[in-house]
Coordinates of C-alpha atoms in Angstrom, one line a residue:
X1 CA 19.7 33.6 27.5
X2 CA 17.9 30.2 28.3
X3 CA 20.1 27.0 29.4
X4 CA 19.8 24.4 26.9
X5 CA 20.5 21.9 29.3
X6 CA 17.4 23.2 31.9
X7 CA 15.0 23.7 28.7
X8 CA 12.3 21.7 27.1
X9 CA 13.8 21.5 23.9
X10 CA 10.9 19.7 22.1
X11 CA 8.7 22.3 23.6
X12 CA 5.7 23.6 20.5
X13 CA 7.8 27.4 20.8
X14 CA 10.8 25.5 19.6
X15 CA 9.3 23.6 16.8
X16 CA 9.7 26.5 14.4
X17 CA 13.5 26.7 15.0
X18 CA 13.6 22.9 14.7
X19 CA 12.4 23.7 11.1
X20 CA 14.9 25.7 10.6
X21 CA 18.1 23.3 11.9
X22 CA 16.5 20.6 9.6
X23 CA 16.8 23.1 6.6
X24 CA 20.3 24.2 7.7
X25 CA 21.4 20.4 8.3
X26 CA 20.0 19.8 4.9
X27 CA 22.4 22.8 3.4
X28 CA 25.0 21.4 4.7
X29 CA 24.9 18.5 1.9
X30 CA 25.0 21.1 -1.1
X31 CA 27.8 21.7 -2.7
X32 CA 30.4 25.3 -2.7
X33 CA 28.7 26.4 -5.6
X34 CA 25.1 26.0 -4.4
X35 CA 26.3 28.0 -1.3
X36 CA 27.5 30.9 -3.1
X37 CA 24.7 31.5 -5.0
X38 CA 22.2 30.8 -1.8
X39 CA 24.2 33.6 0.4
X40 CA 23.8 35.8 -2.9
X41 CA 20.2 35.3 -3.1
X42 CA 19.7 35.7 0.8
X43 CA 22.2 39.0 0.8
X44 CA 19.2 40.3 -1.8
X45 CA 16.5 38.8 -0.2
X46 CA 17.4 40.1 3.6
X47 CA 18.7 43.2 2.8
X48 CA 15.6 45.4 3.5
X49 CA 15.6 43.5 6.9
X50 CA 19.3 44.1 7.4
X51 CA 19.1 47.8 6.4
X52 CA 20.5 48.7 9.5
X53 CA 23.3 46.5 9.3
X54 CA 24.2 47.5 5.8
X55 CA 24.4 51.3 6.7
X56 CA 26.9 50.0 9.7
X57 CA 28.7 48.5 7.1
X58 CA 29.1 51.2 4.5
X59 CA 29.6 53.6 7.8
X60 CA 32.8 51.2 8.8
X61 CA 34.0 50.7 5.3
X62 CA 33.9 54.7 4.3
X63 CA 35.9 55.2 7.5
X64 CA 38.5 52.8 7.5
X65 CA 39.2 53.3 3.6
X66 CA 39.0 56.9 3.4
X67 CA 39.9 57.0 -0.3
X68 CA 37.1 54.8 -1.5
X69 CA 34.7 56.0 -3.8
X70 CA 30.9 55.9 -2.5
X71 CA 30.2 52.9 -5.6
X72 CA 33.2 51.1 -4.1
X73 CA 32.0 51.1 -0.7
X74 CA 28.8 50.0 -1.1
X75 CA 30.1 47.5 -3.3
X76 CA 32.5 45.9 -1.0
X77 CA 29.8 46.3 1.7
X78 CA 27.3 44.0 -0.2
X79 CA 30.1 41.9 -0.9
X80 CA 30.8 41.3 2.9
X81 CA 27.6 40.8 4.0
X82 CA 27.6 37.9 1.1
X83 CA 30.7 36.5 2.4
X84 CA 29.5 36.7 5.9
X85 CA 25.8 34.7 5.1
X86 CA 28.0 32.1 2.7
X87 CA 30.4 31.8 6.1
X88 CA 27.7 30.6 8.3
X89 CA 26.4 28.1 5.7
X90 CA 30.2 26.9 6.3
X91 CA 30.1 26.9 9.9
X92 CA 27.1 24.5 9.7
X93 CA 28.6 21.7 7.1
X94 CA 31.5 21.8 9.2
X95 CA 29.0 20.8 12.2
X96 CA 27.3 18.5 10.2
X97 CA 29.4 16.6 8.0
X98 CA 32.9 15.1 8.8
X99 CA 36.3 17.3 8.5
X100 CA 39.2 15.1 7.3
X101 CA 38.1 15.6 3.5
X102 CA 39.3 19.9 4.2
X103 CA 42.6 18.5 4.8
X104 CA 43.2 18.4 0.8
X105 CA 41.3 22.2 0.8
X106 CA 43.2 24.3 3.1
X107 CA 46.5 25.7 2.8
X108 CA 47.9 26.8 6.4
X109 CA 51.0 29.1 6.6
X110 CA 53.1 29.6 9.7
X111 CA 52.8 26.4 12.0
X112 CA 56.2 26.4 12.9
X113 CA 55.7 29.3 15.1
X114 CA 52.7 27.1 17.0
X115 CA 55.4 24.0 17.5
X116 CA 57.9 26.6 18.7
X117 CA 55.9 27.9 21.4
X118 CA 54.4 24.6 22.5
X119 CA 58.0 23.3 22.6
X120 CA 58.9 26.0 25.0
X121 CA 56.0 24.7 27.4
X122 CA 54.2 27.6 26.8
X123 CA 50.2 28.1 26.3
X124 CA 49.4 29.9 22.8
X125 CA 47.0 32.3 22.3
X126 CA 45.6 32.7 18.8
X127 CA 44.4 35.9 18.4
X128 CA 42.5 36.6 15.3
X129 CA 39.5 38.6 13.8
X130 CA 35.7 37.8 12.6
X131 CA 36.8 36.6 9.2
X132 CA 33.7 35.7 7.5
X133 CA 35.1 31.7 8.0
X134 CA 35.4 32.1 11.7
X135 CA 34.0 29.2 13.0
X136 CA 35.0 27.1 10.0
X137 CA 38.8 28.2 10.2
X138 CA 38.7 26.9 13.6
X139 CA 37.8 23.7 12.8
X140 CA 40.6 23.6 10.2
X141 CA 43.0 24.4 12.3
X142 CA 42.1 21.4 14.8
X143 CA 42.9 19.6 11.6
X144 CA 46.7 20.2 13.0
X145 CA 46.3 20.9 16.9
X146 CA 43.8 20.5 18.9
X147 CA 42.4 24.4 20.2
X148 CA 40.1 25.8 22.9
X149 CA 38.0 28.4 21.8
X150 CA 35.7 31.5 23.6
X151 CA 32.4 31.8 22.3
X152 CA 28.9 33.5 23.2
X153 CA 25.9 31.4 23.6
X154 CA 23.4 31.7 21.3
X155 CA 20.0 33.3 22.9
X156 CA 17.9 30.7 21.2
X157 CA 18.6 27.0 23.4
X158 CA 17.6 25.3 20.0
X159 CA 20.2 27.1 17.7
X160 CA 22.8 27.4 20.8
X161 CA 22.6 23.4 20.9
X162 CA 22.8 22.7 17.1
X163 CA 25.8 25.0 17.0
X164 CA 27.6 23.5 20.3
X165 CA 26.6 19.8 19.0
X166 CA 28.6 20.5 15.7
X167 CA 31.5 22.4 17.5
X168 CA 31.9 19.5 19.9
X169 CA 33.0 17.5 17.0
X170 CA 36.4 19.6 16.8
X171 CA 37.1 21.8 20.2
X172 CA 38.8 20.8 22.9
X173 CA 37.0 23.0 25.5
X174 CA 35.0 25.9 25.5
X175 CA 35.1 29.2 27.5
X176 CA 32.8 32.3 27.8
X177 CA 33.3 35.7 27.0
X178 CA 33.8 36.2 30.7
X179 CA 35.7 33.2 31.8
X180 CA 38.8 34.7 32.3
X181 CA 40.1 32.4 35.1
X182 CA 38.9 29.5 32.6
X183 CA 41.3 31.3 30.0
X184 CA 44.3 31.3 32.1
X185 CA 43.7 28.3 33.4
X186 CA 43.9 26.6 29.7
X187 CA 46.9 28.6 28.9
X188 CA 49.1 27.6 32.0
X189 CA 48.2 24.1 31.1
X190 CA 50.1 24.8 27.7
X191 CA 46.9 24.5 25.4
X192 CA 45.9 26.9 22.8
X193 CA 42.9 29.1 22.7
X194 CA 41.4 30.6 20.0
X195 CA 40.7 33.9 20.8
X196 CA 38.9 36.8 18.8
X197 CA 39.2 40.1 20.4
X198 CA 38.1 42.8 17.9
X199 CA 34.6 43.7 18.9
X200 CA 33.5 46.6 20.6
X201 CA 32.5 45.1 24.4
X202 CA 32.3 48.9 25.6
X203 CA 34.8 51.1 27.4
X204 CA 34.7 49.4 30.8
X205 CA 37.2 46.2 30.0
X206 CA 38.7 48.2 27.3
X207 CA 41.1 50.8 26.5
X208 CA 41.0 53.1 23.1
X209 CA 43.7 51.7 20.6
X210 CA 44.1 53.2 16.3
X211 CA 42.4 50.7 14.4
X212 CA 42.6 52.2 10.9
X213 CA 43.5 55.4 12.3
X214 CA 40.5 55.4 14.2
X215 CA 40.2 54.9 18.1
X216 CA 38.4 51.6 18.8
X217 CA 37.5 50.0 22.2
X218 CA 39.7 47.4 22.4
X219 CA 39.7 44.7 25.1
X220 CA 42.6 44.6 27.7
X221 CA 42.2 40.3 27.3
X222 CA 45.4 39.5 25.3
X223 CA 47.7 41.6 27.8
X224 CA 46.1 40.1 30.7
X225 CA 46.4 36.6 29.7
X226 CA 49.8 36.9 28.4
X227 CA 50.7 38.8 31.7
X228 CA 49.1 36.4 34.0
X229 CA 49.6 32.8 31.8
X230 CA 53.2 33.4 30.0
X231 CA 51.0 32.2 27.1
X232 CA 52.5 33.7 23.7
X233 CA 50.0 35.8 21.2
X234 CA 50.1 34.7 17.9
X235 CA 48.0 36.1 15.4
X236 CA 46.0 34.3 12.6
X237 CA 43.6 35.0 9.7
X238 CA 41.7 33.1 7.6
X239 CA 39.8 33.3 3.9
X240 CA 38.2 31.5 1.4
X241 CA 39.2 31.4 -2.2
X242 CA 36.1 32.3 -3.9
X243 CA 36.7 31.0 -7.2
X244 CA 37.7 27.4 -5.9
X245 CA 36.4 27.0 -2.6
X246 CA 39.6 26.2 -1.1
X247 CA 40.6 28.2 2.4
X248 CA 43.9 29.7 3.7
X249 CA 45.0 30.2 7.4
X250 CA 48.1 32.2 8.0
X251 CA 49.6 32.4 11.4
X252 CA 52.0 35.1 11.9
X253 CA 55.5 34.8 14.6
X254 CA 54.2 36.2 18.3
X255 CA 53.7 39.9 19.2
X256 CA 55.3 41.2 21.5
X257 CA 52.7 41.3 24.3
X258 CA 52.9 42.0 27.6
X259 CA 54.7 45.3 26.4
X260 CA 54.1 46.7 30.3
X261 CA 51.0 49.1 28.4
X262 CA 47.4 48.2 28.1
X263 CA 47.3 50.6 25.2
X264 CA 50.6 49.1 23.2
X265 CA 49.5 46.2 23.2
X266 CA 46.0 47.1 21.9
X267 CA 47.5 49.1 19.2
X268 CA 49.7 46.1 18.4
X269 CA 47.2 43.7 17.6
X270 CA 45.0 46.1 15.8
X271 CA 48.1 46.8 13.5
X272 CA 48.4 43.2 13.1
X273 CA 44.7 42.9 12.4
X274 CA 45.0 45.7 10.1
X275 CA 47.3 44.4 8.1
X276 CA 45.2 40.7 7.5
X277 CA 42.3 42.3 6.9
X278 CA 43.8 44.7 3.9
X279 CA 44.5 41.4 2.1
X280 CA 41.0 40.7 1.7
X281 CA 38.8 43.1 3.2
X282 CA 35.5 41.5 1.2
X283 CA 35.9 38.5 4.0
X284 CA 35.9 40.8 7.1
X285 CA 33.0 41.5 9.6
X286 CA 31.7 45.1 8.6
X287 CA 28.3 45.2 9.4
X288 CA 29.5 45.1 13.8
X289 CA 29.3 48.5 15.2
X290 CA 33.0 48.5 15.8
X291 CA 33.2 52.5 17.1
X292 CA 30.4 52.6 19.0
X293 CA 32.5 53.5 22.2
X294 CA 34.1 56.6 22.0
X295 CA 36.2 58.4 23.7
X296 CA 35.2 61.3 26.3
X297 CA 33.6 64.2 24.5
X298 CA 33.9 62.6 20.8
X299 CA 30.3 62.6 19.5
X300 CA 28.5 59.3 18.1
X301 CA 30.2 57.3 15.7
X302 CA 26.8 55.8 13.7

């Protein structure tokens, strides 16, 4: 990826992206009801272009919920894609508009777990998953506590600039995926690190642990951070109320990490994540190839 600090963002090749940025900025001022209609329309319009992702979502859902009928799987996959697109629009809103008005629209449960951990002088790994309001959820949480985030820079430098400009309004610090030293330093200072370890980054830095009963490559990051920094590992889930445009964040008690086993730690997180996904499965990011990496001698999942 080109570094936006060293690239001429005004170069003509980026002009189409700037048009897109302008449209996204304007979309931030639409009401929630318009965002819902827009996300539904985009899902229908983009389905031919996103067919492979749609197939991935259906494959994931049918494997994780084997009792679902085929028509239920298709319906849940479609709702998940719509919810993800709505989440992107909500992210843009959090980048462009003041956050304080959201305070009356968010219900947050379990802040006492954060307070207890911080009062003990320990850092906090806030481990969550890729629910559809992931970016907005971080912004909402920042209304209560400052936090640092992990992120992957976008390939397009203009879009990356737009995203980071918005995130700098509410995030204290930023760490790229491989910056384990930065993660640990942040936690040793007694700060909060927002971290989502629920994607398949290959088997090299992962162990296989059950996720909905299926072996899934799960990164070792939670164990490494907890072991080296002494931080507590809390979990967070975050959802929108579809009918009202209100939001909820649920923070649960610390996981017993590290146990001494990467596999046990990964299994404990995956089980906690499963429990939260089942509360509102349509708001999870099913389009990711979560089971791309397979244990030795297992066939390809997709």
